[in-house]
mmCIF file of C-alpha atoms in Angstrom:
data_model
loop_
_atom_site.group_PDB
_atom_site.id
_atom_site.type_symbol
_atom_site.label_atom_id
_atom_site.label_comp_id
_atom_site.label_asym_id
_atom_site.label_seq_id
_atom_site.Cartn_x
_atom_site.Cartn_y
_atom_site.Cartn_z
ATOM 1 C CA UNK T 275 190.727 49.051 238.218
ATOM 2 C CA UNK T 276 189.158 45.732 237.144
ATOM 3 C CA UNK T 277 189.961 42.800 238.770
ATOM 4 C CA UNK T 278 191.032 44.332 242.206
ATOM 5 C CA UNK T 279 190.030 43.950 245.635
ATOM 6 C CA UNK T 280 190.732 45.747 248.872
ATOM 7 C CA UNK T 281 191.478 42.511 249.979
ATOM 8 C CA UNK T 282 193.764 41.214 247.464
ATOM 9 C CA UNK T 283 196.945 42.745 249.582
ATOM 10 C CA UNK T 284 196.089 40.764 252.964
ATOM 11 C CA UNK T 285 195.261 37.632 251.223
ATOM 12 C CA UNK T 286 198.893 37.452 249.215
ATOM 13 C CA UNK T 287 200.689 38.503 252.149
ATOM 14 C CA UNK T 288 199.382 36.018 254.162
ATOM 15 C CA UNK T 289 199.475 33.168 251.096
ATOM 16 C CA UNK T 290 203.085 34.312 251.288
ATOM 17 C CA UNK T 291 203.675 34.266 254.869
ATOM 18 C CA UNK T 292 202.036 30.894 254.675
ATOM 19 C CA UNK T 293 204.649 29.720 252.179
ATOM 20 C CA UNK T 294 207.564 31.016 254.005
ATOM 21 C CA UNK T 295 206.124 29.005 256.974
ATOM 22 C CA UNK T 296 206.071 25.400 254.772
ATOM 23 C CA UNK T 297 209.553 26.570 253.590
ATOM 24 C CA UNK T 298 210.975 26.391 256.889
ATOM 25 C CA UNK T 299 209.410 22.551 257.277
ATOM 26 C CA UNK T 300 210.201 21.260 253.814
ATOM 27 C CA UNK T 301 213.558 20.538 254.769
ATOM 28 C CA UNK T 302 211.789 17.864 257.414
ATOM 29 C CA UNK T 303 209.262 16.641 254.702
ATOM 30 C CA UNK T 304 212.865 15.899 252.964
ATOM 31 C CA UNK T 305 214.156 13.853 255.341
ATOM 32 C CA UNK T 306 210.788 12.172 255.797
ATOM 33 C CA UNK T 307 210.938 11.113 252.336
ATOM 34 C CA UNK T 308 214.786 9.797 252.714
ATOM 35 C CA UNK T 309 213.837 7.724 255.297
ATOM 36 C CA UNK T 310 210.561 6.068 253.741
ATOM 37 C CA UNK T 311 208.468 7.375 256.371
ATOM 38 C CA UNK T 312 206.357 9.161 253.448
ATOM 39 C CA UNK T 313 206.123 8.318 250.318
ATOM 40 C CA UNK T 314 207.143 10.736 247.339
ATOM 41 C CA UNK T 315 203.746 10.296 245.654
ATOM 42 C CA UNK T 316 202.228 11.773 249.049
ATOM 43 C CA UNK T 317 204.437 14.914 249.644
ATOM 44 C CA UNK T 318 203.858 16.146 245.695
ATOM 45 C CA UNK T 319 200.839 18.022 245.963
ATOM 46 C CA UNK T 320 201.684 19.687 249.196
ATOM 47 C CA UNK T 321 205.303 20.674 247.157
ATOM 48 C CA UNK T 322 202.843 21.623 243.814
ATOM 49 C CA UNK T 323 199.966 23.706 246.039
ATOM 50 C CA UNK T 324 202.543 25.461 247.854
ATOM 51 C CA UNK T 325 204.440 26.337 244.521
ATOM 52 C CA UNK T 326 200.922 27.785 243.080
ATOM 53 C CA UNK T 327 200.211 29.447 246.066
ATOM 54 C CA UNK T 328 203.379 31.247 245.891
ATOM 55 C CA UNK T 329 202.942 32.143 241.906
ATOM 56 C CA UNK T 330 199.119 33.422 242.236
ATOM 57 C CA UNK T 331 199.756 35.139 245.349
ATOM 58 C CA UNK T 332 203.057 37.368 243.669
ATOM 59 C CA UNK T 333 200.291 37.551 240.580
ATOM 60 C CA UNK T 334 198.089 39.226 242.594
ATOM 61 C CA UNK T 335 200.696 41.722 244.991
ATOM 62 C CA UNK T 336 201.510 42.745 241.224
ATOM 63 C CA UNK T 337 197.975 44.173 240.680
ATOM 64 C CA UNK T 338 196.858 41.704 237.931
ATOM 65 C CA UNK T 339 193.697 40.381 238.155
ATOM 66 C CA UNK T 340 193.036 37.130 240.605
ATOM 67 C CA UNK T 341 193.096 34.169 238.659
ATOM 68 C CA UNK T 342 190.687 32.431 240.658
ATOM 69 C CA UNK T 343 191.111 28.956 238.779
ATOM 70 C CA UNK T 344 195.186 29.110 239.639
ATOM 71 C CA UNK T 345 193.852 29.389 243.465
ATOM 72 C CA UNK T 346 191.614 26.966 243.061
ATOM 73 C CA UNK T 347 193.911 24.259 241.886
ATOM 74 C CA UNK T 348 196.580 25.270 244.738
ATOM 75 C CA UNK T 349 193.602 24.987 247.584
ATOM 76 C CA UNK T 350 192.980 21.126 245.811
ATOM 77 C CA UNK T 351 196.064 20.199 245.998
ATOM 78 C CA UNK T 352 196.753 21.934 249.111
ATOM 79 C CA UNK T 353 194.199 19.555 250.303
ATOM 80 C CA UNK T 354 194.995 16.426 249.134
ATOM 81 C CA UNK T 355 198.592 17.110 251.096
ATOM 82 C CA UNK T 356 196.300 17.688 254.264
ATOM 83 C CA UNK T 357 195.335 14.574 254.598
ATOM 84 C CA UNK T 358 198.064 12.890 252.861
ATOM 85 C CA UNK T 359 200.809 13.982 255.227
ATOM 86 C CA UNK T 360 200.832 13.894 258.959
ATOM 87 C CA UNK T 361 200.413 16.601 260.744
ATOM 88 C CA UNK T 362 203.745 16.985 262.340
ATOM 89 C CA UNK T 363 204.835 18.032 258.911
ATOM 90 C CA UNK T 364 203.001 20.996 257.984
ATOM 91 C CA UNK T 365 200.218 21.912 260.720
ATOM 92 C CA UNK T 366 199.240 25.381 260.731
ATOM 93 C CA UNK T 367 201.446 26.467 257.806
ATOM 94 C CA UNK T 368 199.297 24.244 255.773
ATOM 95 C CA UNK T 369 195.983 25.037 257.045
ATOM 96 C CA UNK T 370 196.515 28.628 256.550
ATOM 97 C CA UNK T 371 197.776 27.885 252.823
ATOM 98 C CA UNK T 372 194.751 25.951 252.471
ATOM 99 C CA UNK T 373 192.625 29.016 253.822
ATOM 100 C CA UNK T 374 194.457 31.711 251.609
ATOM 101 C CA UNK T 375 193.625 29.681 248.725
ATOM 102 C CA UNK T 376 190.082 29.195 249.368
ATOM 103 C CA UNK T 377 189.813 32.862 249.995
ATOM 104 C CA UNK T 378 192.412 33.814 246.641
ATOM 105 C CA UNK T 379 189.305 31.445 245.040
ATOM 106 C CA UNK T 380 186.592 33.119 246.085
ATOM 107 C CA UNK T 381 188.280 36.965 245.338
ATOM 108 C CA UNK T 382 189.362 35.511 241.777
ATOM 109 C CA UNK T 383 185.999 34.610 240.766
ATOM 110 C CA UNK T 384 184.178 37.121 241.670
ATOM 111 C CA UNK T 385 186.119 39.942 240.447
ATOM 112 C CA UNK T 386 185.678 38.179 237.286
ATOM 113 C CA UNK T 387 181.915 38.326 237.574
ATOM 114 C CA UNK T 388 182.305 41.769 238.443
ATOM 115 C CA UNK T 389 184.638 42.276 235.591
ATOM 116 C CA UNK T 390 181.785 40.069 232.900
ATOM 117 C CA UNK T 391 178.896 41.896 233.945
ATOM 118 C CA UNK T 392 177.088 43.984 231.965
ATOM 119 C CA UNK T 393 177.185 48.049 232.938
#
């Protein structure tokens, strides 16, 4: 099957484990934002990354093909919400979101060079 990878399974379980994890902290980045101690600006990428995460990791538990691009964009803005936030917020959750999307990245694109090449 094009566009699959023995390790597409391990890498959207963990993306998803990863977004359970910032799930059970968001309701802290809430109350961080209620009392001005973060700005809204600053916790929308985290809330955006995680939300991408979550779509291209169900995307690829479904057997379609990695989007690598949609991974990509998560493990930006993923990123950005590293160093925007403090670390109490999201520590490891976010760092292993940030991994999982890196490695979603690099299994989207090149099963898609697999996929383009010539046989």
């Amino acid at each position: 099957m094009a566009g699959t990878s023995s390790w597409n399974a391990p890498v959207a379980c963990a993306g998803l484990a990863a977004y359970i994890g910032m799930l059970f902290r968001f309701p802290l980045l809430v109350q961080m934002v209620q009392a001005g101690e973060i700005a809204m600006l600053s916790a929308v990428p985290t809330v955006l990354g995680a939300l991408l995460l979550l779509v291209a990791c169900f995307g690829m538990l479904l057997k379609r093909p990695a989007r690598g691009w949609l991974f990509a964009i998560a493990a930006i803005a993923l990123l950005i919400g590293l160093i925007w936030l403090p670390t109490l917020v999201f520590s490891f959750w976010l760092w292993l979101a940030v991994v999982v999307a890196v490695a979603g990245t690099v299994i989207g694109f090149r099963s898609r060079r697999r996929a383009d090449a010539p046989e």
